[in-house]
Amino acid sequence: MVKTRFAPSPTGFLHVGGLRTALFSYLFAKHHGGKFLLRIEDTDRERLVDGGIENILKSLRWAGIKPDEGIDLDESGKVIQTGKNGPYIQSERLKIYHKHVDRLIKDDHAYYCFCSKERLAELRQIQEANKQATGYDGLCREMPLAEAKKRVTAGESHVIRMKMPKTGITKFTDLVRGDVEFKNELIDDQVILKADRFPTYHLAVVVDDHLMEITHVIRAEEWLPSTPKHIELYKMFGWKPPEFAHLSLLVNEQKQKLSKRHGDVAVRDFIDKGYLPEAMVNFIAFLGWNPGDEREMFDLDSLIKEFDFAKISKAAGVFNLEKLDWFNREYLKKMPSAELIKICLPMFRDRRYEIGDNDWLGKVLSLEKKRVTTLVELVESIKFVFEDTPYEAQILVWKKSSKEETKNVLEKLVNCLNKISVQDWTKTGMESRVGGWMKENEFGTGNVLWPMRVALSGQKNSPGPFEIAEVLGKEETIERLRMAIKKLE
Ligand code: GLU
């Protein structure tokens, strides 16, 4: 059975690149009827952030990615662990790593290293000055085990390093990049257990992926150079390595690596701005993958059906915000009214709006949903329905008209609207009544509809006046028109 995993470090918020890794891992597992596991890699104690695990899981849950095994959140938002291969948080697995390190030492695949930070820094300086590759020089590699153990017993600070073979090459076939090979002589004797007895990522990732029965490791390209070390560790333990797939870098349109300096990179930022999960998932899926034809709209289920490594590109994925905006507009337009209301409700509540029934709310949202990009923009754009919008009297006046004329027209318009019954107070009802009245009196469209629209919305750009009037209702519409007339006095 195929089993993939996402193994984030809880060092902040989930990055869009992390979401892509998680999504691709999830899609691949589901495409093959397999399982998706979530593990937390928190061995780098200095980079941990409070609430880091919850942040990541909330963003994943928002995107609809749910682990079958490992770490998840319960209904109350608490971190839980499920599955028979736990614990799934590396800091809770120290004993397991210690046992495996002991095994490597016993089999002469790893050694104690007592070199001080100062010595290593000096070594690095010398190597850099001589334009040599930097790395550990193997001083402790040949120390007799008995001597090393004596120093350990005496309490001397130490780390444990793996004994990387000095000759030969490590080869593997990456599912994205094809055949790759590395010369072993260029690879450092990686530290696998630190002085604080925490494993490094390299040891923990191998032990965990093996014990958790991961069949496919899908991760970012930055881990490609580490893979030969991992493959050697698998060999040292006598285990079969999983398949590897390294996803290309994400870049912005200037071909720079995506980073906070150039804009939003945390999924949280996009959630806060009111992007829809469907749009984000569809957009992220296309960062390095495509279905091989013209189709663009894919929900999670159709992605699961189509997702395949054969269609993953080696080229960097370009994070094009305009494309994300396009997807978001498409999904917003398509979204059924009831669903849209449901996701906007918390924002209405935050703003303490008095909201009517769903039928009415649906009409309010329809005023703008085809004209905006995000949910936040949507709620902001219909603010005028709920709140007083201050505006200058001058913007009531259409370019070919004057203040007096506008005032005059609005007064007459109020009379005309007053005669429309509440039952006929619909967009089409008003269109025909006001339209007929305009024709009879030979009023130009701009002369009437421009000031009406501005009076009702307080804005130069807004939806059509009759749509707004229907939503506002007769009383409020007349009230706003009277206020406008007053402004023009
Ligand atoms: N903890 C690593 C990260 O956050 C995971 C790398 C891997 O998937 O092996 O990038």
mmCIF file with all atom_site columns, N, CA, C and O in Angstrom, residues 9-41:
data_model
loop_
_atom_site.group_PDB
_atom_site.id
_atom_site.type_symbol
_atom_site.label_atom_id
_atom_site.label_alt_id
_atom_site.label_comp_id
_atom_site.label_asym_id
_atom_site.label_entity_id
_atom_site.label_seq_id
_atom_site.pdbx_PDB_ins_code
_atom_site.Cartn_x
_atom_site.Cartn_y
_atom_site.Cartn_z
_atom_site.occupancy
_atom_site.B_iso_or_equiv
_atom_site.pdbx_formal_charge
_atom_site.auth_seq_id
_atom_site.auth_comp_id
_atom_site.auth_asym_id
_atom_site.auth_atom_id
_atom_site.pdbx_PDB_model_num
ATOM 1   N N  . SER A 1 9  ? 8.146  21.129 10.280 1.00 0.00 ? 9  SER A N  1
ATOM 2   C CA . SER A 1 9  ? 8.727  21.567 11.548 1.00 0.00 ? 9  SER A CA 1
ATOM 3   C C  . SER A 1 9  ? 7.857  22.721 12.031 1.00 0.00 ? 9  SER A C  1
ATOM 4   O O  . SER A 1 9  ? 7.534  23.610 11.249 1.00 0.00 ? 9  SER A O  1
ATOM 5   N N  . PRO A 1 10 ? 7.474  22.711 13.303 1.00 0.00 ? 10 PRO A N  1
ATOM 6   C CA . PRO A 1 10 ? 6.534  23.741 13.775 1.00 0.00 ? 10 PRO A CA 1
ATOM 7   C C  . PRO A 1 10 ? 7.225  25.060 14.084 1.00 0.00 ? 10 PRO A C  1
ATOM 8   O O  . PRO A 1 10 ? 7.269  25.512 15.212 1.00 0.00 ? 10 PRO A O  1
ATOM 9   N N  . THR A 1 11 ? 7.778  25.672 13.052 1.00 0.00 ? 11 THR A N  1
ATOM 10  C CA . THR A 1 11 ? 8.584  26.878 13.273 1.00 0.00 ? 11 THR A CA 1
ATOM 11  C C  . THR A 1 11 ? 7.832  28.153 12.910 1.00 0.00 ? 11 THR A C  1
ATOM 12  O O  . THR A 1 11 ? 8.432  29.196 12.746 1.00 0.00 ? 11 THR A O  1
ATOM 13  N N  . GLY A 1 12 ? 6.535  28.079 12.751 1.00 0.00 ? 12 GLY A N  1
ATOM 14  C CA . GLY A 1 12 ? 5.768  29.286 12.414 1.00 0.00 ? 12 GLY A CA 1
ATOM 15  C C  . GLY A 1 12 ? 4.494  28.887 11.725 1.00 0.00 ? 12 GLY A C  1
ATOM 16  O O  . GLY A 1 12 ? 3.828  27.957 12.156 1.00 0.00 ? 12 GLY A O  1
ATOM 17  N N  . PHE A 1 13 ? 4.189  29.568 10.643 1.00 0.00 ? 13 PHE A N  1
ATOM 18  C CA . PHE A 1 13 ? 2.965  29.266 9.898  1.00 0.00 ? 13 PHE A CA 1
ATOM 19  C C  . PHE A 1 13 ? 3.283  28.380 8.703  1.00 0.00 ? 13 PHE A C  1
ATOM 20  O O  . PHE A 1 13 ? 4.411  28.357 8.232  1.00 0.00 ? 13 PHE A O  1
ATOM 21  N N  . LEU A 1 14 ? 2.260  27.699 8.215  1.00 0.00 ? 14 LEU A N  1
ATOM 22  C CA . LEU A 1 14 ? 2.456  26.870 7.025  1.00 0.00 ? 14 LEU A CA 1
ATOM 23  C C  . LEU A 1 14 ? 2.706  27.783 5.822  1.00 0.00 ? 14 LEU A C  1
ATOM 24  O O  . LEU A 1 14 ? 1.924  28.689 5.535  1.00 0.00 ? 14 LEU A O  1
ATOM 25  N N  . HIS A 1 15 ? 3.787  27.516 5.133  1.00 0.00 ? 15 HIS A N  1
ATOM 26  C CA . HIS A 1 15 ? 4.211  28.283 3.971  1.00 0.00 ? 15 HIS A CA 1
ATOM 27  C C  . HIS A 1 15 ? 3.465  27.714 2.748  1.00 0.00 ? 15 HIS A C  1
ATOM 28  O O  . HIS A 1 15 ? 3.095  26.547 2.743  1.00 0.00 ? 15 HIS A O  1
ATOM 29  N N  . VAL A 1 16 ? 3.252  28.534 1.726  1.00 0.00 ? 16 VAL A N  1
ATOM 30  C CA . VAL A 1 16 ? 2.559  28.005 0.542  1.00 0.00 ? 16 VAL A CA 1
ATOM 31  C C  . VAL A 1 16 ? 3.333  26.836 -0.080 1.00 0.00 ? 16 VAL A C  1
ATOM 32  O O  . VAL A 1 16 ? 2.730  25.917 -0.622 1.00 0.00 ? 16 VAL A O  1
ATOM 33  N N  . GLY A 1 17 ? 4.660  26.876 0.046  1.00 0.00 ? 17 GLY A N  1
ATOM 34  C CA . GLY A 1 17 ? 5.472  25.758 -0.453 1.00 0.00 ? 17 GLY A CA 1
ATOM 35  C C  . GLY A 1 17 ? 5.174  24.490 0.347  1.00 0.00 ? 17 GLY A C  1
ATOM 36  O O  . GLY A 1 17 ? 5.103  23.389 -0.207 1.00 0.00 ? 17 GLY A O  1
ATOM 37  N N  . GLY A 1 18 ? 4.987  24.654 1.652  1.00 0.00 ? 18 GLY A N  1
ATOM 38  C CA . GLY A 1 18 ? 4.634  23.526 2.514  1.00 0.00 ? 18 GLY A CA 1
ATOM 39  C C  . GLY A 1 18 ? 3.264  22.984 2.140  1.00 0.00 ? 18 GLY A C  1
ATOM 40  O O  . GLY A 1 18 ? 3.064  21.763 2.103  1.00 0.00 ? 18 GLY A O  1
ATOM 41  N N  . LEU A 1 19 ? 2.358  23.887 1.830  1.00 0.00 ? 19 LEU A N  1
ATOM 42  C CA . LEU A 1 19 ? 1.023  23.432 1.435  1.00 0.00 ? 19 LEU A CA 1
ATOM 43  C C  . LEU A 1 19 ? 1.113  22.615 0.151  1.00 0.00 ? 19 LEU A C  1
ATOM 44  O O  . LEU A 1 19 ? 0.449  21.601 -0.004 1.00 0.00 ? 19 LEU A O  1
ATOM 45  N N  . ARG A 1 20 ? 1.986  23.048 -0.767 1.00 0.00 ? 20 ARG A N  1
ATOM 46  C CA . ARG A 1 20 ? 2.126  22.278 -2.003 1.00 0.00 ? 20 ARG A CA 1
ATOM 47  C C  . ARG A 1 20 ? 2.674  20.869 -1.703 1.00 0.00 ? 20 ARG A C  1
ATOM 48  O O  . ARG A 1 20 ? 2.181  19.871 -2.225 1.00 0.00 ? 20 ARG A O  1
ATOM 49  N N  . THR A 1 21 ? 3.706  20.809 -0.849 1.00 0.00 ? 21 THR A N  1
ATOM 50  C CA . THR A 1 21 ? 4.267  19.493 -0.509 1.00 0.00 ? 21 THR A CA 1
ATOM 51  C C  . THR A 1 21 ? 3.196  18.604 0.117  1.00 0.00 ? 21 THR A C  1
ATOM 52  O O  . THR A 1 21 ? 3.055  17.429 -0.237 1.00 0.00 ? 21 THR A O  1
ATOM 53  N N  . ALA A 1 22 ? 2.440  19.193 1.056  1.00 0.00 ? 22 ALA A N  1
ATOM 54  C CA . ALA A 1 22 ? 1.395  18.413 1.726  1.00 0.00 ? 22 ALA A CA 1
ATOM 55  C C  . ALA A 1 22 ? 0.345  17.964 0.705  1.00 0.00 ? 22 ALA A C  1
ATOM 56  O O  . ALA A 1 22 ? -0.054 16.804 0.694  1.00 0.00 ? 22 ALA A O  1
ATOM 57  N N  . LEU A 1 23 ? -0.057 18.891 -0.153 1.00 0.00 ? 23 LEU A N  1
ATOM 58  C CA . LEU A 1 23 ? -1.101 18.573 -1.130 1.00 0.00 ? 23 LEU A CA 1
ATOM 59  C C  . LEU A 1 23 ? -0.647 17.461 -2.077 1.00 0.00 ? 23 LEU A C  1
ATOM 60  O O  . LEU A 1 23 ? -1.371 16.494 -2.309 1.00 0.00 ? 23 LEU A O  1
ATOM 61  N N  . PHE A 1 24 ? 0.568  17.581 -2.603 1.00 0.00 ? 24 PHE A N  1
ATOM 62  C CA . PHE A 1 24 ? 1.054  16.572 -3.547 1.00 0.00 ? 24 PHE A CA 1
ATOM 63  C C  . PHE A 1 24 ? 1.175  15.197 -2.857 1.00 0.00 ? 24 PHE A C  1
ATOM 64  O O  . PHE A 1 24 ? 0.866  14.167 -3.439 1.00 0.00 ? 24 PHE A O  1
ATOM 65  N N  . SER A 1 25 ? 1.638  15.214 -1.607 1.00 0.00 ? 25 SER A N  1
ATOM 66  C CA . SER A 1 25 ? 1.769  13.947 -0.876 1.00 0.00 ? 25 SER A CA 1
ATOM 67  C C  . SER A 1 25 ? 0.390  13.335 -0.664 1.00 0.00 ? 25 SER A C  1
ATOM 68  O O  . SER A 1 25 ? 0.202  12.123 -0.825 1.00 0.00 ? 25 SER A O  1
ATOM 69  N N  . TYR A 1 26 ? -0.544 14.188 -0.290 1.00 0.00 ? 26 TYR A N  1
ATOM 70  C CA . TYR A 1 26 ? -1.916 13.731 -0.045 1.00 0.00 ? 26 TYR A CA 1
ATOM 71  C C  . TYR A 1 26 ? -2.531 13.188 -1.334 1.00 0.00 ? 26 TYR A C  1
ATOM 72  O O  . TYR A 1 26 ? -3.091 12.097 -1.362 1.00 0.00 ? 26 TYR A O  1
ATOM 73  N N  . LEU A 1 27 ? -2.395 13.952 -2.417 1.00 0.00 ? 27 LEU A N  1
ATOM 74  C CA . LEU A 1 27 ? -2.998 13.547 -3.694 1.00 0.00 ? 27 LEU A CA 1
ATOM 75  C C  . LEU A 1 27 ? -2.413 12.219 -4.180 1.00 0.00 ? 27 LEU A C  1
ATOM 76  O O  . LEU A 1 27 ? -3.137 11.345 -4.643 1.00 0.00 ? 27 LEU A O  1
ATOM 77  N N  . PHE A 1 28 ? -1.104 12.098 -4.046 1.00 0.00 ? 28 PHE A N  1
ATOM 78  C CA . PHE A 1 28 ? -0.461 10.881 -4.533 1.00 0.00 ? 28 PHE A CA 1
ATOM 79  C C  . PHE A 1 28 ? -0.974 9.658  -3.756 1.00 0.00 ? 28 PHE A C  1
ATOM 80  O O  . PHE A 1 28 ? -1.327 8.636  -4.340 1.00 0.00 ? 28 PHE A O  1
ATOM 81  N N  . ALA A 1 29 ? -1.017 9.803  -2.417 1.00 0.00 ? 29 ALA A N  1
ATOM 82  C CA . ALA A 1 29 ? -1.509 8.680  -1.597 1.00 0.00 ? 29 ALA A CA 1
ATOM 83  C C  . ALA A 1 29 ? -2.945 8.343  -1.987 1.00 0.00 ? 29 ALA A C  1
ATOM 84  O O  . ALA A 1 29 ? -3.281 7.181  -2.219 1.00 0.00 ? 29 ALA A O  1
ATOM 85  N N  . LYS A 1 30 ? -3.786 9.359  -2.079 1.00 0.00 ? 30 LYS A N  1
ATOM 86  C CA . LYS A 1 30 ? -5.205 9.103  -2.351 1.00 0.00 ? 30 LYS A CA 1
ATOM 87  C C  . LYS A 1 30 ? -5.426 8.550  -3.762 1.00 0.00 ? 30 LYS A C  1
ATOM 88  O O  . LYS A 1 30 ? -6.288 7.716  -3.976 1.00 0.00 ? 30 LYS A O  1
ATOM 89  N N  . HIS A 1 31 ? -4.636 9.041  -4.705 1.00 0.00 ? 31 HIS A N  1
ATOM 90  C CA . HIS A 1 31 ? -4.740 8.552  -6.080 1.00 0.00 ? 31 HIS A CA 1
ATOM 91  C C  . HIS A 1 31 ? -4.513 7.039  -6.119 1.00 0.00 ? 31 HIS A C  1
ATOM 92  O O  . HIS A 1 31 ? -5.122 6.322  -6.907 1.00 0.00 ? 31 HIS A O  1
ATOM 93  N N  . HIS A 1 32 ? -3.606 6.574  -5.253 1.00 0.00 ? 32 HIS A N  1
ATOM 94  C CA . HIS A 1 32 ? -3.284 5.146  -5.243 1.00 0.00 ? 32 HIS A CA 1
ATOM 95  C C  . HIS A 1 32 ? -4.044 4.389  -4.157 1.00 0.00 ? 32 HIS A C  1
ATOM 96  O O  . HIS A 1 32 ? -3.641 3.277  -3.785 1.00 0.00 ? 32 HIS A O  1
ATOM 97  N N  . GLY A 1 33 ? -5.065 5.015  -3.629 1.00 0.00 ? 33 GLY A N  1
ATOM 98  C CA . GLY A 1 33 ? -5.861 4.346  -2.589 1.00 0.00 ? 33 GLY A CA 1
ATOM 99  C C  . GLY A 1 33 ? -5.057 4.122  -1.322 1.00 0.00 ? 33 GLY A C  1
ATOM 100 O O  . GLY A 1 33 ? -5.338 3.198  -0.553 1.00 0.00 ? 33 GLY A O  1
ATOM 101 N N  . GLY A 1 34 ? -4.041 4.929  -1.100 1.00 0.00 ? 34 GLY A N  1
ATOM 102 C CA . GLY A 1 34 ? -3.162 4.728  0.056  1.00 0.00 ? 34 GLY A CA 1
ATOM 103 C C  . GLY A 1 34 ? -3.475 5.649  1.213  1.00 0.00 ? 34 GLY A C  1
ATOM 104 O O  . GLY A 1 34 ? -4.565 6.207  1.308  1.00 0.00 ? 34 GLY A O  1
ATOM 105 N N  . LYS A 1 35 ? -2.485 5.797  2.089  1.00 0.00 ? 35 LYS A N  1
ATOM 106 C CA . LYS A 1 35 ? -2.692 6.584  3.304  1.00 0.00 ? 35 LYS A CA 1
ATOM 107 C C  . LYS A 1 35 ? -1.725 7.761  3.374  1.00 0.00 ? 35 LYS A C  1
ATOM 108 O O  . LYS A 1 35 ? -0.613 7.697  2.857  1.00 0.00 ? 35 LYS A O  1
ATOM 109 N N  . PHE A 1 36 ? -2.180 8.801  4.054  1.00 0.00 ? 36 PHE A N  1
ATOM 110 C CA . PHE A 1 36 ? -1.385 10.016 4.204  1.00 0.00 ? 36 PHE A CA 1
ATOM 111 C C  . PHE A 1 36 ? -1.168 10.245 5.704  1.00 0.00 ? 36 PHE A C  1
ATOM 112 O O  . PHE A 1 36 ? -2.118 10.271 6.483  1.00 0.00 ? 36 PHE A O  1
ATOM 113 N N  . LEU A 1 37 ? 0.105  10.390 6.070  1.00 0.00 ? 37 LEU A N  1
ATOM 114 C CA . LEU A 1 37 ? 0.450  10.503 7.487  1.00 0.00 ? 37 LEU A CA 1
ATOM 115 C C  . LEU A 1 37 ? 1.011  11.894 7.783  1.00 0.00 ? 37 LEU A C  1
ATOM 116 O O  . LEU A 1 37 ? 1.650  12.497 6.918  1.00 0.00 ? 37 LEU A O  1
ATOM 117 N N  . LEU A 1 38 ? 0.756  12.371 8.974  1.00 0.00 ? 38 LEU A N  1
ATOM 118 C CA . LEU A 1 38 ? 1.343  13.655 9.356  1.00 0.00 ? 38 LEU A CA 1
ATOM 119 C C  . LEU A 1 38 ? 2.207  13.518 10.603 1.00 0.00 ? 38 LEU A C  1
ATOM 120 O O  . LEU A 1 38 ? 1.758  12.986 11.620 1.00 0.00 ? 38 LEU A O  1
ATOM 121 N N  . ARG A 1 39 ? 3.447  13.945 10.458 1.00 0.00 ? 39 ARG A N  1
ATOM 122 C CA . ARG A 1 39 ? 4.418  13.830 11.556 1.00 0.00 ? 39 ARG A CA 1
ATOM 123 C C  . ARG A 1 39 ? 5.001  15.209 11.838 1.00 0.00 ? 39 ARG A C  1
ATOM 124 O O  . ARG A 1 39 ? 5.154  16.011 10.918 1.00 0.00 ? 39 ARG A O  1
ATOM 125 N N  . ILE A 1 40 ? 5.342  15.455 13.069 1.00 0.00 ? 40 ILE A N  1
ATOM 126 C CA . ILE A 1 40 ? 5.933  16.753 13.414 1.00 0.00 ? 40 ILE A CA 1
ATOM 127 C C  . ILE A 1 40 ? 7.427  16.579 13.681 1.00 0.00 ? 40 ILE A C  1
ATOM 128 O O  . ILE A 1 40 ? 7.835  15.757 14.510 1.00 0.00 ? 40 ILE A O  1
ATOM 129 N N  . GLU A 1 41 ? 8.227  17.356 12.972 1.00 0.00 ? 41 GLU A N  1
ATOM 130 C CA . GLU A 1 41 ? 9.682  17.260 13.125 1.00 0.00 ? 41 GLU A CA 1
ATOM 131 C C  . GLU A 1 41 ? 10.175 18.454 13.936 1.00 0.00 ? 41 GLU A C  1
ATOM 132 O O  . GLU A 1 41 ? 10.402 19.541 13.396 1.00 0.00 ? 41 GLU A O  1
#
